[in-house]
Every structure is written in C-alpha cells, then in structure tokens.
C-alpha cells in the first residue's frame, strides 16, 4: 500500500486543473441557496484509483492563495457506470443503472438536497493515448484490472494528466432520479467529446459501415449492370476508392507528429495568436461541427490540427486534395486525420457514392470535420469564390438523417508572410504550378531557419445548418437538400463569415498602401498616415461612425481602443505595435517591420526615411 500511496501522491501533484474552472465551480457552490449542502462528485465509472486520486487533488486544491476554499473534499462519490468487466450483458448494465438511480433517489430525499459536481480525468491530448484492455469477466476487489490499467496509463502520461470539472448540478426535490442521471451523464459525455471526440473505429469497421446499406447496394447493382461487371468486381472497385479516400487516425502517430511539428511551428512563426474559441467549444459539445477555414498556405493543414490538439479539442478529419497523397506525406496526413479527395471526379459515380457515404458516416458519428470551401489556396490573400461540391455532400448527408443539426464554424487564418510566396510568385510570372511531391517536400528542409512573422487564427460565429435551411424556406426557397439556391446561399454566407473573422495584419495594410504609389515608394510618415486613413475607413465600415472618437480611442493604454482593435480583428505585429506606442508611432513601427521581413527596402530621400518596394518584391506583397 505504501508504494501505491506514493504513486498516487506523485500523480495528484501532476494533475492540472484550469483555474477558471475552479473559480466557476467555487462561485456556483457559494451561490447555492444553502451553502452547507453536501457536495457529491460524479465519476463516469467505478474506479477506486480515480476516487483516491480525486481526494488527493481536492486536498491539494482545497485552499487557494487567498485562503479561500477552492474545492471541497469529496464527502461522497457516485459512479454512473460499473466497471467494464462487469457490464458484459445488457441485463448487468441495466441492473447497475437501476442501482444508481435508487441511490440518487435516496440522496434527493435528503434535506437539503446535495450538489453534484461531474468530474473526469484525462491523460494526454487528442484520441485515447492507449487502447482499452480487452474486457474481462474477472475483476478482483484487491487488484481490479481496470484500475491497474488506468494506473499504467496515467503514470505513462503523468505530465499531461488533467482533471475536468463541470458546472455543479443542484439536486431538487421536484427532480426525478432519472432526469438527474441523464443530466450528469450528459455532462460527462460532453467532457469526453470535447477532450477526445468520438472514438475512432478501425479502418475495417469503417469500411464495412461505409460500403453497406440499402442505398449503397441498390446503386452498386445499378453500376454493375451499366459496367457489365459482377457485383463482387464492383464492390472491389468501391473498396479501392474507399482506401484512397479514408483517414486512418492513429493516436500514437498523432502524438509523434505533434512532438515533431510543435517545434517547427514555434520556429517558423514568431507567435500563433488565437481568438476566442468558446463559440467553437460550445458547438462541439452539442452538435457535429464542420470547421471551414480560409486557405492561403499548405501550413493551414498543420496549423488547424496543431491548434485544436494544443487547445484540448478533438482532432478534425481534414479534407485534402489528392495531389498531397504522396509518400511519406500522404500516410502521415492520413494518420493525423486527413482524408483525400480527387481534384476532378468527373462522371465516376462509384467514387461519388463512396465519398458521399464516408462524409455521411463522419457527420453521423459526430466527428469534427474540416474542409476548405475555397477549393484551393488563395493566391492574392482574398477569400476565393466558394466551391459547392463538398458542401452538397455535407448537406445531403445531414438531410439523410442521423443528426438533428450540424454547425458550420468559419475560421480565418492570416499570415504576416506566406511560406510558399516564392512558388506563388513564379506562378504569377507564368511558370506552371509546382507539383506536390517528395522532391518539393525535401526543399522545405531549411524552412526552420526562416521566420514568417505571426499567424492569427479567429473563429467566426457558427452557422446552424438546420436554422439556415428553415430561414431559406421562410423566404420562399425549396425544402430539398439538393436545392441549388440553398447550397449557393449557404456557401456565400460561409465565405462572408470567413472574411469577417480574417485578421488585419500590418504587412497586408502596408502592402495595400504601398501599391497606391505609382513607383511603389513613399515616405514612412506618409505611408503611416495613409494606413491610418485605411484603418479609419475600415472602422467606419464596421459601424464606428464617429471617426474622431475612433482616433481618440486608439491611443496607448485605452481600454475602449483595445475593444475597437478586437472588433477590427487587428493582430500580429500591428496589434503589438498598438500596445507599445501611440497610433502614428505604431504605424511607423509597422512600416519598418514591413521592410525588416524582406518585403521592402528603406532608402533616404532628402533627409526623410522612405520605404521602397523593388520590382522583384512587388509580386510578393
């Protein structure tokens, strides 16, 4: 016992708990009508290990820095599910649930009624760090196999061990035990969904689900008749297309990739600035979510997965062009959740059928999905006209049933400097598009020695697919999921929201101004003045009608000014400069930064500092 006790003490010291969560729980408990109510922690499954760990964490966090109690000690703990090894039949599971509801009924009969705090431990980020052991019908009280496995998992990932708490649920005499059980189960389910996402199934299982069903068999038979082939031959063709498309998300590969790519992201970019992710968290907790980012760089693929993994959100299944499916990038991207789609599908009805079923499977399972509605990378930085192909499959898959709603979350990604700008310049000069292959991938080996400034990521207001279709019907539109007007209106609504949440960078602002000069040259003071004018016009366009008040509010240290910068989506070096100096001086710092990253040269012109964009640099800006 001494060894296990020391191990638990060590693990408890490693457990991380968000300070904001602690304060939220504490406030909710203090605001209770009867502060002396008994606090009962709720765990998902029976586990002596997690109960002992919870007790130690609560003792460690019981007193805050000010002496205020942050977390009460667990006077009681209730488990909603039995051990996995004891739920081998439906009857065993049902009996334990009836037992739990009976306990809840007895607790609700007390006076005062208790307060329940759902709690869950998580080791590592992303999918489960290690697979669950095979369920065994043997589980000894003195050596429960499930707890031994948990101890091994928690110890292996002790530096990434955290405790997640939900808002307390106050018991009431009028509340039924069944209703309380559902509320507690839902809270713990949302914890699991936010932290892990739905558990990935094996490729063989997904294949069986995707390549089955009445609709699939009917269309497969039709295609077999048209192609004068047997059903087995056509099914084998469908299997090949499935493996061409499908991701093979793997927890171990994801963690290896994270440790490889994390230093690359930190080395290449000075800073990754992330806006408020709370709208995205709320959407992920309640509905299937499709993330729709802007697309300016191949780094988008890395940044989206890296960001969500880093922010303790489920990893997305990201749609990528089949041109990226080459060794070794293709296998790595599939292991990280990437699935590949041909650039041109043509009249391949079998491919369309498999792709449609695969997207429908991802949505129905509640996986986080991401794809680029622009279809390809923007060459100018502006959001391109949306492509409707994948959106049609998405809407049709949702309309086919299985989910009440799907949330579409726009994401704006802004770079101060694009990593592939040299290739984009060559394309603008008439060279063909560089093929993505191992040779091109190898050329990036020195990218860590270069710096590309900051990256800004902003999440826009999610769009409810259900509400959007209802609004479309009210305006006289069609009800069918394949209504072309509905698809087109939805696509452009998404594009507008991506533009609305795209950050304003100093390099884009300076480049816009310098392109207004006939010779791409201007005095730094004059360039800064024109930048100020552009920002004022943007502020007025966004609803800040009083330009003078806006100018006054953007002085250094003014809280109202910072709110306006938030509304203008100002980020990167431009935002940093506003924190360091008044407006005019800040804009001069941005112009100097524009020269420092290699976009322009500083020259002297009659005692005044000038900035000049050379002919070779003009296409890059």
JSON list of C-alpha atoms in Angstrom, two decimals, residues 16 44 49 118 160 167 175 187 246 287 296 334 365 395 420 424 434 478-479 493 506 509 515 525 540 573 610:
[
{"chain": "A", "resi": 16, "resn": "UNK", "atom": "CA", "xyz": [-3.64, 20.11, -13.85]},
{"chain": "A", "resi": 44, "resn": "UNK", "atom": "CA", "xyz": [-18.24, 8.03, -15.10]},
{"chain": "A", "resi": 49, "resn": "UNK", "atom": "CA", "xyz": [-7.99, 4.67, -8.30]},
{"chain": "A", "resi": 118, "resn": "UNK", "atom": "CA", "xyz": [-19.27, 15.90, -12.56]},
{"chain": "A", "resi": 160, "resn": "UNK", "atom": "CA", "xyz": [-0.34, 15.57, -19.44]},
{"chain": "A", "resi": 167, "resn": "UNK", "atom": "CA", "xyz": [-20.72, 23.28, -13.57]},
{"chain": "A", "resi": 175, "resn": "UNK", "atom": "CA", "xyz": [-36.41, 16.46, -9.84]},
{"chain": "A", "resi": 187, "resn": "UNK", "atom": "CA", "xyz": [-22.18, 16.49, -18.63]},
{"chain": "A", "resi": 246, "resn": "UNK", "atom": "CA", "xyz": [-10.38, 7.32, -45.89]},
{"chain": "A", "resi": 287, "resn": "UNK", "atom": "CA", "xyz": [-23.58, 19.07, -32.29]},
{"chain": "A", "resi": 296, "resn": "UNK", "atom": "CA", "xyz": [-3.71, 30.54, -48.04]},
{"chain": "A", "resi": 334, "resn": "UNK", "atom": "CA", "xyz": [-4.00, 10.07, -43.04]},
{"chain": "A", "resi": 365, "resn": "UNK", "atom": "CA", "xyz": [-20.67, 9.66, -35.77]},
{"chain": "A", "resi": 395, "resn": "UNK", "atom": "CA", "xyz": [-25.98, 18.97, -46.71]},
{"chain": "A", "resi": 420, "resn": "UNK", "atom": "CA", "xyz": [5.18, 29.48, -50.26]},
{"chain": "A", "resi": 424, "resn": "UNK", "atom": "CA", "xyz": [3.32, 31.73, -55.89]},
{"chain": "A", "resi": 434, "resn": "UNK", "atom": "CA", "xyz": [4.75, 23.23, -58.87]},
{"chain": "A", "resi": 478, "resn": "UNK", "atom": "CA", "xyz": [-37.11, 24.94, -51.65]},
{"chain": "A", "resi": 479, "resn": "UNK", "atom": "CA", "xyz": [-37.04, 22.34, -48.91]},
{"chain": "A", "resi": 493, "resn": "UNK", "atom": "CA", "xyz": [-22.77, 33.02, -46.24]},
{"chain": "A", "resi": 506, "resn": "UNK", "atom": "CA", "xyz": [0.46, 45.00, -40.62]},
{"chain": "A", "resi": 509, "resn": "UNK", "atom": "CA", "xyz": [-2.09, 47.02, -44.58]},
{"chain": "A", "resi": 515, "resn": "UNK", "atom": "CA", "xyz": [0.57, 49.67, -54.03]},
{"chain": "A", "resi": 525, "resn": "UNK", "atom": "CA", "xyz": [5.39, 59.25, -42.34]},
{"chain": "A", "resi": 540, "resn": "UNK", "atom": "CA", "xyz": [-16.42, 53.34, -40.06]},
{"chain": "A", "resi": 573, "resn": "UNK", "atom": "CA", "xyz": [2.86, 42.99, -35.35]},
{"chain": "A", "resi": 610, "resn": "UNK", "atom": "CA", "xyz": [11.45, 56.27, -47.37]}
]
